[in-house]
Coordinates of C-alpha atoms in Angstrom, one line a residue:
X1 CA 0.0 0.0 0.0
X2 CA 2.2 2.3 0.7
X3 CA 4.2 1.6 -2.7
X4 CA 1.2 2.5 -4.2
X5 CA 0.9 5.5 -2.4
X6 CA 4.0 6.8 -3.3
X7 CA 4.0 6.2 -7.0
X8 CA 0.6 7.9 -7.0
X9 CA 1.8 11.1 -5.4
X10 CA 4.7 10.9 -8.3
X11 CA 3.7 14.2 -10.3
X12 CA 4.7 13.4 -14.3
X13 CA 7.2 15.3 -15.8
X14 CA 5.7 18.1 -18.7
X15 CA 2.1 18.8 -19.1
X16 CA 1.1 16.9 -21.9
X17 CA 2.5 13.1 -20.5
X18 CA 0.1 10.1 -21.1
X19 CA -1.1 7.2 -18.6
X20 CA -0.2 4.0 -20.3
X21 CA -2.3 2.0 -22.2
X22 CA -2.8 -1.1 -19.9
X23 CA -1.7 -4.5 -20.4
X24 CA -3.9 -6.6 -21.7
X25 CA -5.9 -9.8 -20.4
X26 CA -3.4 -11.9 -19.3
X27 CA -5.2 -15.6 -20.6
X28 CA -2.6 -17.8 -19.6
X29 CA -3.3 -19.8 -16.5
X30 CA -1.4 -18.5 -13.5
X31 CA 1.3 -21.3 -12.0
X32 CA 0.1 -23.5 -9.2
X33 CA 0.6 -22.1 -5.3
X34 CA 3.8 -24.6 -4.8
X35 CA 5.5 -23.9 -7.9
X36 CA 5.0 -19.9 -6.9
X37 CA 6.3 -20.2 -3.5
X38 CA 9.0 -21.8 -5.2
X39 CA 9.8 -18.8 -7.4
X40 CA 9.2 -16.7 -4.4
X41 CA 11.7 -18.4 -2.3
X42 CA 14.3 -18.1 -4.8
X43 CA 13.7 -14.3 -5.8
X44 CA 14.0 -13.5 -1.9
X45 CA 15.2 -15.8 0.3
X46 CA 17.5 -18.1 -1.8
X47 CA 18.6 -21.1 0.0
X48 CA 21.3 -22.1 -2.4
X49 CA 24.0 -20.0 -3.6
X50 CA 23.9 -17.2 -6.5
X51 CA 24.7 -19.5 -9.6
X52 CA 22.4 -22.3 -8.7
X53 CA 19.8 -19.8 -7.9
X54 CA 20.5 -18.5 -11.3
X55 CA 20.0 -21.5 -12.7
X56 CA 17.1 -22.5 -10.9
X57 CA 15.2 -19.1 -11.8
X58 CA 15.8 -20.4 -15.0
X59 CA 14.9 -24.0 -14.8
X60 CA 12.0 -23.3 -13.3
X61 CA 10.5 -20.5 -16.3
X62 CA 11.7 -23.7 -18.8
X63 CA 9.2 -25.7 -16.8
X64 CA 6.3 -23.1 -16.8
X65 CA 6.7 -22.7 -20.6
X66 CA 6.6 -26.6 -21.3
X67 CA 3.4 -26.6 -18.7
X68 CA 1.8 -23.9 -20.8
X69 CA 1.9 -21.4 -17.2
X70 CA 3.2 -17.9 -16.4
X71 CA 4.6 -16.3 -13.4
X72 CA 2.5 -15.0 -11.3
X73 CA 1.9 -11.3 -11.2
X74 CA 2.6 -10.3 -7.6
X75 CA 6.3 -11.9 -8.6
X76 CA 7.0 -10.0 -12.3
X77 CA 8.8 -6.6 -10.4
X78 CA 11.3 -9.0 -8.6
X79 CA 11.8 -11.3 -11.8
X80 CA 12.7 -8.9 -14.6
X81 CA 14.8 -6.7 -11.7
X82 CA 16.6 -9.8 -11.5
X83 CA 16.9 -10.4 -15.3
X84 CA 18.0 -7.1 -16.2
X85 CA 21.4 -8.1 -13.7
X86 CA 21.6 -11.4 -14.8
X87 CA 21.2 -12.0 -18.5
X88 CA 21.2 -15.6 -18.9
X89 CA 17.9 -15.2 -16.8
X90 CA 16.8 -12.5 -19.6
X91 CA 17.4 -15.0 -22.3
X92 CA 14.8 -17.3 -20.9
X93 CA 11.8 -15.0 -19.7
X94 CA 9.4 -15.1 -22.8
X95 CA 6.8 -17.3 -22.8
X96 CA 6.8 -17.5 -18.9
X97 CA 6.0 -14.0 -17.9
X98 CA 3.1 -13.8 -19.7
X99 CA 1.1 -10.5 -21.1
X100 CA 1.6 -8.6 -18.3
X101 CA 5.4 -9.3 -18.0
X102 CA 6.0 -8.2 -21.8
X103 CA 4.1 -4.7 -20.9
X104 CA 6.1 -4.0 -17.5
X105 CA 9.1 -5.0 -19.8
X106 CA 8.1 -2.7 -22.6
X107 CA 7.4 0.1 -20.1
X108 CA 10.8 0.0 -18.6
X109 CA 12.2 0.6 -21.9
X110 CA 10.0 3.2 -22.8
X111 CA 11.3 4.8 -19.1
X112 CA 14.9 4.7 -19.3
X113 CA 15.7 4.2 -23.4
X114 CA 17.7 7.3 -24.2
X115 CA 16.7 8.6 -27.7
X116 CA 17.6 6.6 -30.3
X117 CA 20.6 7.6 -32.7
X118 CA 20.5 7.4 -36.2
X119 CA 21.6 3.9 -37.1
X120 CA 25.2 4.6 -39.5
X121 CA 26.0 2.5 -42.1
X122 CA 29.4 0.2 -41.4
X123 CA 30.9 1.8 -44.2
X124 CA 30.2 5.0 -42.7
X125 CA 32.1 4.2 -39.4
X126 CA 36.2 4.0 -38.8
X127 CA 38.3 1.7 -37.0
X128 CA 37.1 -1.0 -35.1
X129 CA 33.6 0.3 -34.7
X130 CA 33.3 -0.4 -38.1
X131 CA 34.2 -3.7 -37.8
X132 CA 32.3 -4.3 -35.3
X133 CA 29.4 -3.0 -37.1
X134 CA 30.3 -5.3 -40.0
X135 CA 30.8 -8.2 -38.1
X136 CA 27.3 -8.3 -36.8
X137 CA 26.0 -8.1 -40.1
X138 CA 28.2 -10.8 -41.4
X139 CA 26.7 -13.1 -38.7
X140 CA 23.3 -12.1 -38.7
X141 CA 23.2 -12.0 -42.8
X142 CA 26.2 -13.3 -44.8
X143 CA 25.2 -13.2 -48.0
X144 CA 24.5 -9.5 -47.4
X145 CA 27.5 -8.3 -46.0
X146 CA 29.5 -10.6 -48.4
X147 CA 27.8 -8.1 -51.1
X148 CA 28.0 -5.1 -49.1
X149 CA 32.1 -6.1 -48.5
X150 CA 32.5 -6.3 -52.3
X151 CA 30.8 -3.4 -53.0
X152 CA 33.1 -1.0 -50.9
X153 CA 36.3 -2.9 -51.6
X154 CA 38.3 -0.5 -53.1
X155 CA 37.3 2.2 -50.6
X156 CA 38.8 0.4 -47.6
X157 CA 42.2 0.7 -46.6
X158 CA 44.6 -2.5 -47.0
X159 CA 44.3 -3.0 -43.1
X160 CA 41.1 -2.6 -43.2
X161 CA 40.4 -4.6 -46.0
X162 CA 42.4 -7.8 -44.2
X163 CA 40.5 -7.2 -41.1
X164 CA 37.0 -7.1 -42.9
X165 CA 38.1 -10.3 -45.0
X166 CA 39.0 -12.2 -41.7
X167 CA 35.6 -11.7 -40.3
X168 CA 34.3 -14.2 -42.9
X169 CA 35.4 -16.8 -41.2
X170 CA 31.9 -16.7 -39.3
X171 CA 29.6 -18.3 -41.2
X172 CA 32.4 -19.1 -43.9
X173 CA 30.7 -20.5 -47.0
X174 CA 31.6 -21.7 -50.7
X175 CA 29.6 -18.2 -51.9
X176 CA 32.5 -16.2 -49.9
X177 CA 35.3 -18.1 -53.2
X178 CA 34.9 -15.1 -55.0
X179 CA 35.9 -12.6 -53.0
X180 CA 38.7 -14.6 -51.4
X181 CA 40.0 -15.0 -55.4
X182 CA 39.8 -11.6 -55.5
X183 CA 41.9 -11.0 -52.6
X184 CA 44.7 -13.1 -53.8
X185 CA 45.6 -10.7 -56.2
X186 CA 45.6 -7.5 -54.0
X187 CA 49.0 -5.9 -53.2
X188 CA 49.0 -6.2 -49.5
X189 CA 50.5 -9.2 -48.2
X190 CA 48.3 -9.2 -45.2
X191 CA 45.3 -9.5 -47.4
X192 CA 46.8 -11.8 -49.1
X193 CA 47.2 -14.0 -46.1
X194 CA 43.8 -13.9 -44.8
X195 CA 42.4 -15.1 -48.0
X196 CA 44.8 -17.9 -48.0
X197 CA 43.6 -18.8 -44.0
X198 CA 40.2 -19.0 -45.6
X199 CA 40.6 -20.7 -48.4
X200 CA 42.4 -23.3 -46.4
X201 CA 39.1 -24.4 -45.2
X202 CA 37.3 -23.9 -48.3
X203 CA 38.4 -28.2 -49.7
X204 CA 35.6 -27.7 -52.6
X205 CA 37.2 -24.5 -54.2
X206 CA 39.1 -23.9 -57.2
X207 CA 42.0 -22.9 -55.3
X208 CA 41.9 -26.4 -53.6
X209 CA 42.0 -28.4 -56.7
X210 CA 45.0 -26.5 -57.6
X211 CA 46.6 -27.4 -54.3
X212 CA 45.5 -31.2 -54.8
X213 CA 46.7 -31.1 -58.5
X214 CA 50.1 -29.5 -56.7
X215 CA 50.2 -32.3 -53.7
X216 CA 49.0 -35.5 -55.7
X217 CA 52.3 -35.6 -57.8
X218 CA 54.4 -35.8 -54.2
X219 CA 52.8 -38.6 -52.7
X220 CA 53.9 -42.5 -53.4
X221 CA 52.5 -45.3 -51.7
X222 CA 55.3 -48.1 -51.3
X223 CA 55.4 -51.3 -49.9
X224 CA 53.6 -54.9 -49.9
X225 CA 52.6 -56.0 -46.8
X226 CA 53.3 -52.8 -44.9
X227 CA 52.2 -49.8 -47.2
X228 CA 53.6 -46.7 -46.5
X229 CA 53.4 -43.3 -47.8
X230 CA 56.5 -41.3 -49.0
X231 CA 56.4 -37.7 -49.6
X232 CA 58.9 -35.4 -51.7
X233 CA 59.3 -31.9 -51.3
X234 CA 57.7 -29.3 -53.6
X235 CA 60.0 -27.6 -56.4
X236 CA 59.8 -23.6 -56.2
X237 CA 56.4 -22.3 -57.4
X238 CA 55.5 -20.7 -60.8
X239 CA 53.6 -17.4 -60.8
X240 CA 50.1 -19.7 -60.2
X241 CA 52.0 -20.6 -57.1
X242 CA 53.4 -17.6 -56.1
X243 CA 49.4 -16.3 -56.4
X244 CA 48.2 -19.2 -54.0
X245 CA 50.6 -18.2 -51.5
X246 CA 53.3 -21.1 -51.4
X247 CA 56.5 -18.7 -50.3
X248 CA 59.1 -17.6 -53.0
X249 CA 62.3 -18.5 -52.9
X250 CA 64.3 -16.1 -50.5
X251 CA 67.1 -13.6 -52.3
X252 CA 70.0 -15.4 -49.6
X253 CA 69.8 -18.8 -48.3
X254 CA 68.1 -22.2 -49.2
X255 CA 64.6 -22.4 -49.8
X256 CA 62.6 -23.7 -46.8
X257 CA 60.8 -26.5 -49.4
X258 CA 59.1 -27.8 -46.0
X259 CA 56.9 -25.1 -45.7
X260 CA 56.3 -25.1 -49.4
X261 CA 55.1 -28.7 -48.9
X262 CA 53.2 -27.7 -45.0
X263 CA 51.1 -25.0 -47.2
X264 CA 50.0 -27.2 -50.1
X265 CA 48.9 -29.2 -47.8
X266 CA 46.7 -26.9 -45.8
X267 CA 45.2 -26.0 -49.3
X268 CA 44.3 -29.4 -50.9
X269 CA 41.5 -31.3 -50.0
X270 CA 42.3 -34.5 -48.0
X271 CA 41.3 -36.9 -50.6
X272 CA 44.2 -36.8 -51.9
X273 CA 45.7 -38.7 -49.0
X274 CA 43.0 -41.5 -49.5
X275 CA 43.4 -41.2 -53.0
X276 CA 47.3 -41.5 -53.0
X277 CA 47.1 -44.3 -50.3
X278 CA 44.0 -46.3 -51.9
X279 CA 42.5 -46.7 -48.6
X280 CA 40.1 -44.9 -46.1
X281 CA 41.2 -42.3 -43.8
X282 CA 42.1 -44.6 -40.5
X283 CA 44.7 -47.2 -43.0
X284 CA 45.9 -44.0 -44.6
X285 CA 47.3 -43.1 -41.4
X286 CA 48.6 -45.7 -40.8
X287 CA 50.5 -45.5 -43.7
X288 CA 51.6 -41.9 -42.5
X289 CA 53.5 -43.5 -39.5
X290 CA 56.7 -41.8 -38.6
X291 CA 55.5 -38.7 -40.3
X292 CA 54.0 -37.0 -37.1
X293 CA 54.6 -33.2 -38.3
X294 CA 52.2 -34.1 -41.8
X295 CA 50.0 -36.1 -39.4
X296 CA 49.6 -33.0 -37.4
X297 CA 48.9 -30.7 -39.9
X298 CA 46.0 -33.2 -41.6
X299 CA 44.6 -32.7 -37.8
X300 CA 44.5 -29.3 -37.9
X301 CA 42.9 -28.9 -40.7
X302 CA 40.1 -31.4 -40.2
X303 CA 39.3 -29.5 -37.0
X304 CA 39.3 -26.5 -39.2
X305 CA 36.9 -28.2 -41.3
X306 CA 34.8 -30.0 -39.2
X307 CA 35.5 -33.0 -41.0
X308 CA 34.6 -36.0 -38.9
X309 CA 35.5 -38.6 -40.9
X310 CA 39.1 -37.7 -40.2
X311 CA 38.3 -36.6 -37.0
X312 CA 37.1 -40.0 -36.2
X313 CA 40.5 -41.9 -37.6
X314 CA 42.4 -39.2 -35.7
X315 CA 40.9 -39.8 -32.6
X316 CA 41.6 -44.1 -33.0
X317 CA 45.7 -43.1 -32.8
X318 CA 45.6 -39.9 -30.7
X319 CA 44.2 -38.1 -27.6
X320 CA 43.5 -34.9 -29.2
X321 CA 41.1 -32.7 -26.9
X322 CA 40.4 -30.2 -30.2
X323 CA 39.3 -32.9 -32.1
X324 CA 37.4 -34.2 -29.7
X325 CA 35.2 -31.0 -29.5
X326 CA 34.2 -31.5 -33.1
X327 CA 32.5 -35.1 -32.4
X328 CA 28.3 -35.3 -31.7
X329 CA 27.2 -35.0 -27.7
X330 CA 26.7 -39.2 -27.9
X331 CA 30.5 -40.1 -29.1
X332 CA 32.1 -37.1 -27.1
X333 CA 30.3 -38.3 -24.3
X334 CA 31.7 -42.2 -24.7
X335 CA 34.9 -40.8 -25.5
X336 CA 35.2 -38.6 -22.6
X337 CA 34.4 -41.3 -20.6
X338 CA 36.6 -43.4 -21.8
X339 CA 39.4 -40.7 -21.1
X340 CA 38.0 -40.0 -17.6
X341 CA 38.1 -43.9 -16.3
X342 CA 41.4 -45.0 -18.4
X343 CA 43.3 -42.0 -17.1
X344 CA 45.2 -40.9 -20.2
X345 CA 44.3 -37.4 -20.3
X346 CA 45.1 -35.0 -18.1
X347 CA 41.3 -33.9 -16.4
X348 CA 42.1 -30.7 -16.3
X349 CA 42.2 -30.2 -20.2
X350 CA 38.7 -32.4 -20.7
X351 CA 36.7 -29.2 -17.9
X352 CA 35.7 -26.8 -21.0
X353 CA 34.8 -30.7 -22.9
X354 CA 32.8 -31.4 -20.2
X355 CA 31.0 -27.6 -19.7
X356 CA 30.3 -27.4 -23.2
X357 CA 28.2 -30.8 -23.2
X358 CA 24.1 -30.8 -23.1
X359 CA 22.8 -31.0 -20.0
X360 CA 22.2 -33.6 -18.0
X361 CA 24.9 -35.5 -18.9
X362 CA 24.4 -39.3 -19.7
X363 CA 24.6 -41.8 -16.4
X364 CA 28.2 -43.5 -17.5
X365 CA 30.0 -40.0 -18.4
X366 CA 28.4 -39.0 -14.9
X367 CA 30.0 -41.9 -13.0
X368 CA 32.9 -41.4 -14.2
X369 CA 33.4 -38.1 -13.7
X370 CA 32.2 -38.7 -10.2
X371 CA 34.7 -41.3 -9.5
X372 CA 37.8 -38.6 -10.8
X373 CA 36.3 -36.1 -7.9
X374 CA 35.9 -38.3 -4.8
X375 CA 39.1 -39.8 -6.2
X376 CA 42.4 -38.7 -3.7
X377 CA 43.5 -36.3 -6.3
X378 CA 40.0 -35.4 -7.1
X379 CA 39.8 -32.1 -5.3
X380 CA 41.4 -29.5 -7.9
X381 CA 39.1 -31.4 -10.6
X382 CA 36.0 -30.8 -8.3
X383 CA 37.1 -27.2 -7.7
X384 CA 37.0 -26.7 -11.8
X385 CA 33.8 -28.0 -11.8
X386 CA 31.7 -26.0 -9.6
X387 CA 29.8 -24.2 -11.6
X388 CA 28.9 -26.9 -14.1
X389 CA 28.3 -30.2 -12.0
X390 CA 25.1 -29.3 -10.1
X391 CA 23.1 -28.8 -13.3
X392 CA 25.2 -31.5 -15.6
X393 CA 24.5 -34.7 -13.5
X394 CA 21.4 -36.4 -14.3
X395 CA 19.4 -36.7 -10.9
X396 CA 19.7 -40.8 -10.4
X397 CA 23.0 -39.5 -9.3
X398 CA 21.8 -37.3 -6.0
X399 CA 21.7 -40.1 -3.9
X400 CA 25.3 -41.2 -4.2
X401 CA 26.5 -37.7 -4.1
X402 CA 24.9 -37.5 -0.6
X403 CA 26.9 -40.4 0.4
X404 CA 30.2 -39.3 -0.5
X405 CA 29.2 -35.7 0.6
X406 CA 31.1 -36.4 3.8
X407 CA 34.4 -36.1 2.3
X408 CA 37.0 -34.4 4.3
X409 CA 38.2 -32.2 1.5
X410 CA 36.4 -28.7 1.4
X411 CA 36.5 -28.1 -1.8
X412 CA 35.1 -31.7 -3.0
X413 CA 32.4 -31.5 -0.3
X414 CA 30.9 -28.2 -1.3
X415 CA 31.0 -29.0 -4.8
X416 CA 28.9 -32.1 -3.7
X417 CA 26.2 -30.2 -1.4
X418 CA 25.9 -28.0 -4.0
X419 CA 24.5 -30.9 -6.2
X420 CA 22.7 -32.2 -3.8
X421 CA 21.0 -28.8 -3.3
X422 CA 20.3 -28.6 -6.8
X423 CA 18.9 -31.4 -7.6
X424 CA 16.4 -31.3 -3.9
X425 CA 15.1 -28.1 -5.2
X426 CA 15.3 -29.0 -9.2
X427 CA 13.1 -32.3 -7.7
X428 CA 10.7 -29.8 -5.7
X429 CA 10.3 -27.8 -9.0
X430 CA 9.2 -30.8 -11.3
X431 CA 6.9 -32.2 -8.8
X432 CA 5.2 -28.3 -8.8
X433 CA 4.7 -28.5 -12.5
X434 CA 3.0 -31.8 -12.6

């Protein structure tokens, strides 16, 4: 009441200012008693701490948009002041605040939105604003600002015009080929470079075949029973070459013909490996044995292009942790279990794996991971997990986390009340939604 009171006594500012139009009929059944005290409790008196609370907030407007009910309208003021501080709650507000949530929000904006400036074209802007500028564009609309790029290429500076190329690498697509040909010819070496970078993940451009057509002549598959692959070093480029960027020869000193041969190979599509070895990508590496730099390089560049053909026949001979990124949540999930239980990777490396994952995580990567904490040397693995655990084990798991809650180390035991926490209250919230 007395909020009321003293809003009403508010006098408006200038003498023609309008009452809002009220909100509409909010239609949307209001969420039961339980699930609101639950929303209650965790906008005032939060028993857990800030992130799961966070995350809770947001768990529990997931479950009123899959029920088909909003929050209820005594709670909106606390909710969106919490979302304005905490954007991963913002993210998630609409469907669950309803009609009358969308006009408080829309009234807030209309409060504090300074006036609006006059939107400038990229082109118009300097410096990194510009890019900035351009680099929304290129991910919100590629195709456009692949025209738009073209179109004011000559006006750009050379620095510029490296800096604008680079930012195709979002949303890189075979459409971007004729620009990047383009590029090669211009007379700064830096944008030179970046079209080269970018055509290196291009394997179905023209540019590639000349690179396979360039690499195909070096390779020789010898041997009966144990094939293996020989490679020869690249002679000094002709002016087709030199345009591709495979380095000149330098005016003192001897050629460095192994980066000659290392950029060819970033360039051609990696078929020709197959092709030259007659065999599928895992026996073609096998084949590569003893050449670890080459097998290196094939590994970069099938993370570059998310090749997982490759990726798979690397991952059979290698522990490689950016290769492993690149694999669907099912097989990453195996493999960093696997990892996690045979102990050949160091944990440590496999924490952004494992935050990156869909949540819950399956029961086996769960167990495993659980086993690494409680483990002696588990604490400084349970610290790096904090903030994802709670929310990333599936909850057939709470139970044993409450028996090894009574771990001595600090670290490892707040991690695990924090689960238990979590999933208590995430239990409390389903059961309200039913």
């Amino acid at each position: 009441m007395a909020d009321v009171a003293t809003r009403a006594a508010r006098h408006l500012v200038g003498t023609e200012a309008a009452a809002p139009v009220p909100a509409s009929v909010d239609e949307t059944p209001e969420a039961s008693s339980e699930a609101a005290r639950l929303l209650d409790l965790l906008l005032n008196q939060p028993p857990v701490g800030t992130e799961l609370r966070n995350q809770l907030v947001t768990d529990w407007l997931h479950l009123a948009e899959a029920s088909g009910r909003r929050v209820p309208h005594r709670l909106l003021p606390a909710l969106l002041s919490l979302a304005k501080t905490k954007p991963a709650i913002g993210e998630h507000l609409h469907p669950a605040i309803g009609v009358r949530g969308r006009w408080l929000q829309d009234l807030g904006r209309a409060d504090s939105a300074p006036p609006s400036p006059r939107i400038r074209h990229w082109a118009e802007l300097a410096g990194a604003e510009a890019l900035t500028e351009f680099a929304r564009l290129r991910f919100s609309d590629p195709a456009t600002a692949l025209e738009e790029l073209g179109l004011h290429w000559e006006s750009l500076g050379a620095r510029e015009r490296a800096a604008h190329l680079a930012t195709l690498s979002t949303k890189l697509h075979s459409d971007d080929e004729g620009l990047l040909e383009r590029a090669l010819d211009d007379k700064a070496k830096g944008v030179r470079e970046a079209a080269t970078d970018l055509l290196d993940r291009l394997p179905e451009s023209a540019r590639a075949r000349r690179m396979a057509t360039r690499l195909q002549p070096l390779l020789h598959s010898k041997g009966f029973l144990r094939k293996k692959i020989d490679i020869d070093l690249p002679p000094a480029p002709d002016a087709s070459g030199l345009r591709d960027g495979i380095a000149p020869d330098p005016r003192a000193g001897e050629p460095n013909r192994l980066e000659r041969l290392h950029a060819i190979i970033r360039g051609a599509p990696l078929d020709v490996w197959t092709t030259a070895s007659g065999q599928g990508p895992a026996a073609t590496l096998t084949q590569l044995a003893g050449e670890e730099r080459v097998v290196d390089l094939i590994a970069a560049i099938a993370a570059s292009r998310g090749d997982l053909e490759w990726v798979r026949a690397l991952l059979e001979s290698r522990k490689d942790v950016r290769l492993l990124g690149l694999l669907p949540r099912d097989e990453r999930e195996n493999v960093l279990e696997r990892y996690l239980r045979a102990g050949s990777v160091q944990p440590s490396l496999l924490v952004p794996l494992l935050g990156e994952l869909p949540r819950p995580w399956g029961s086996g990567l769960a167990d495993a991971v659980l086993e690494r904490v409680s483990a002696k040397e588990g604490s400084p693995l349970a610290a790096m997990l904090s903030a994802v655990l709670p929310m990333a084990l599936p909850q057939d798991v709470a139970e044993k986390c409450r028996r090894l809650e009574k771990s001595e180390d600090a670290a490892r035991r707040r991690l695990l009340s924090d689960v238990v926490q979590y999933q208590s209250f995430r239990q409390s919230l389903t059961e309200a939604f039913r």
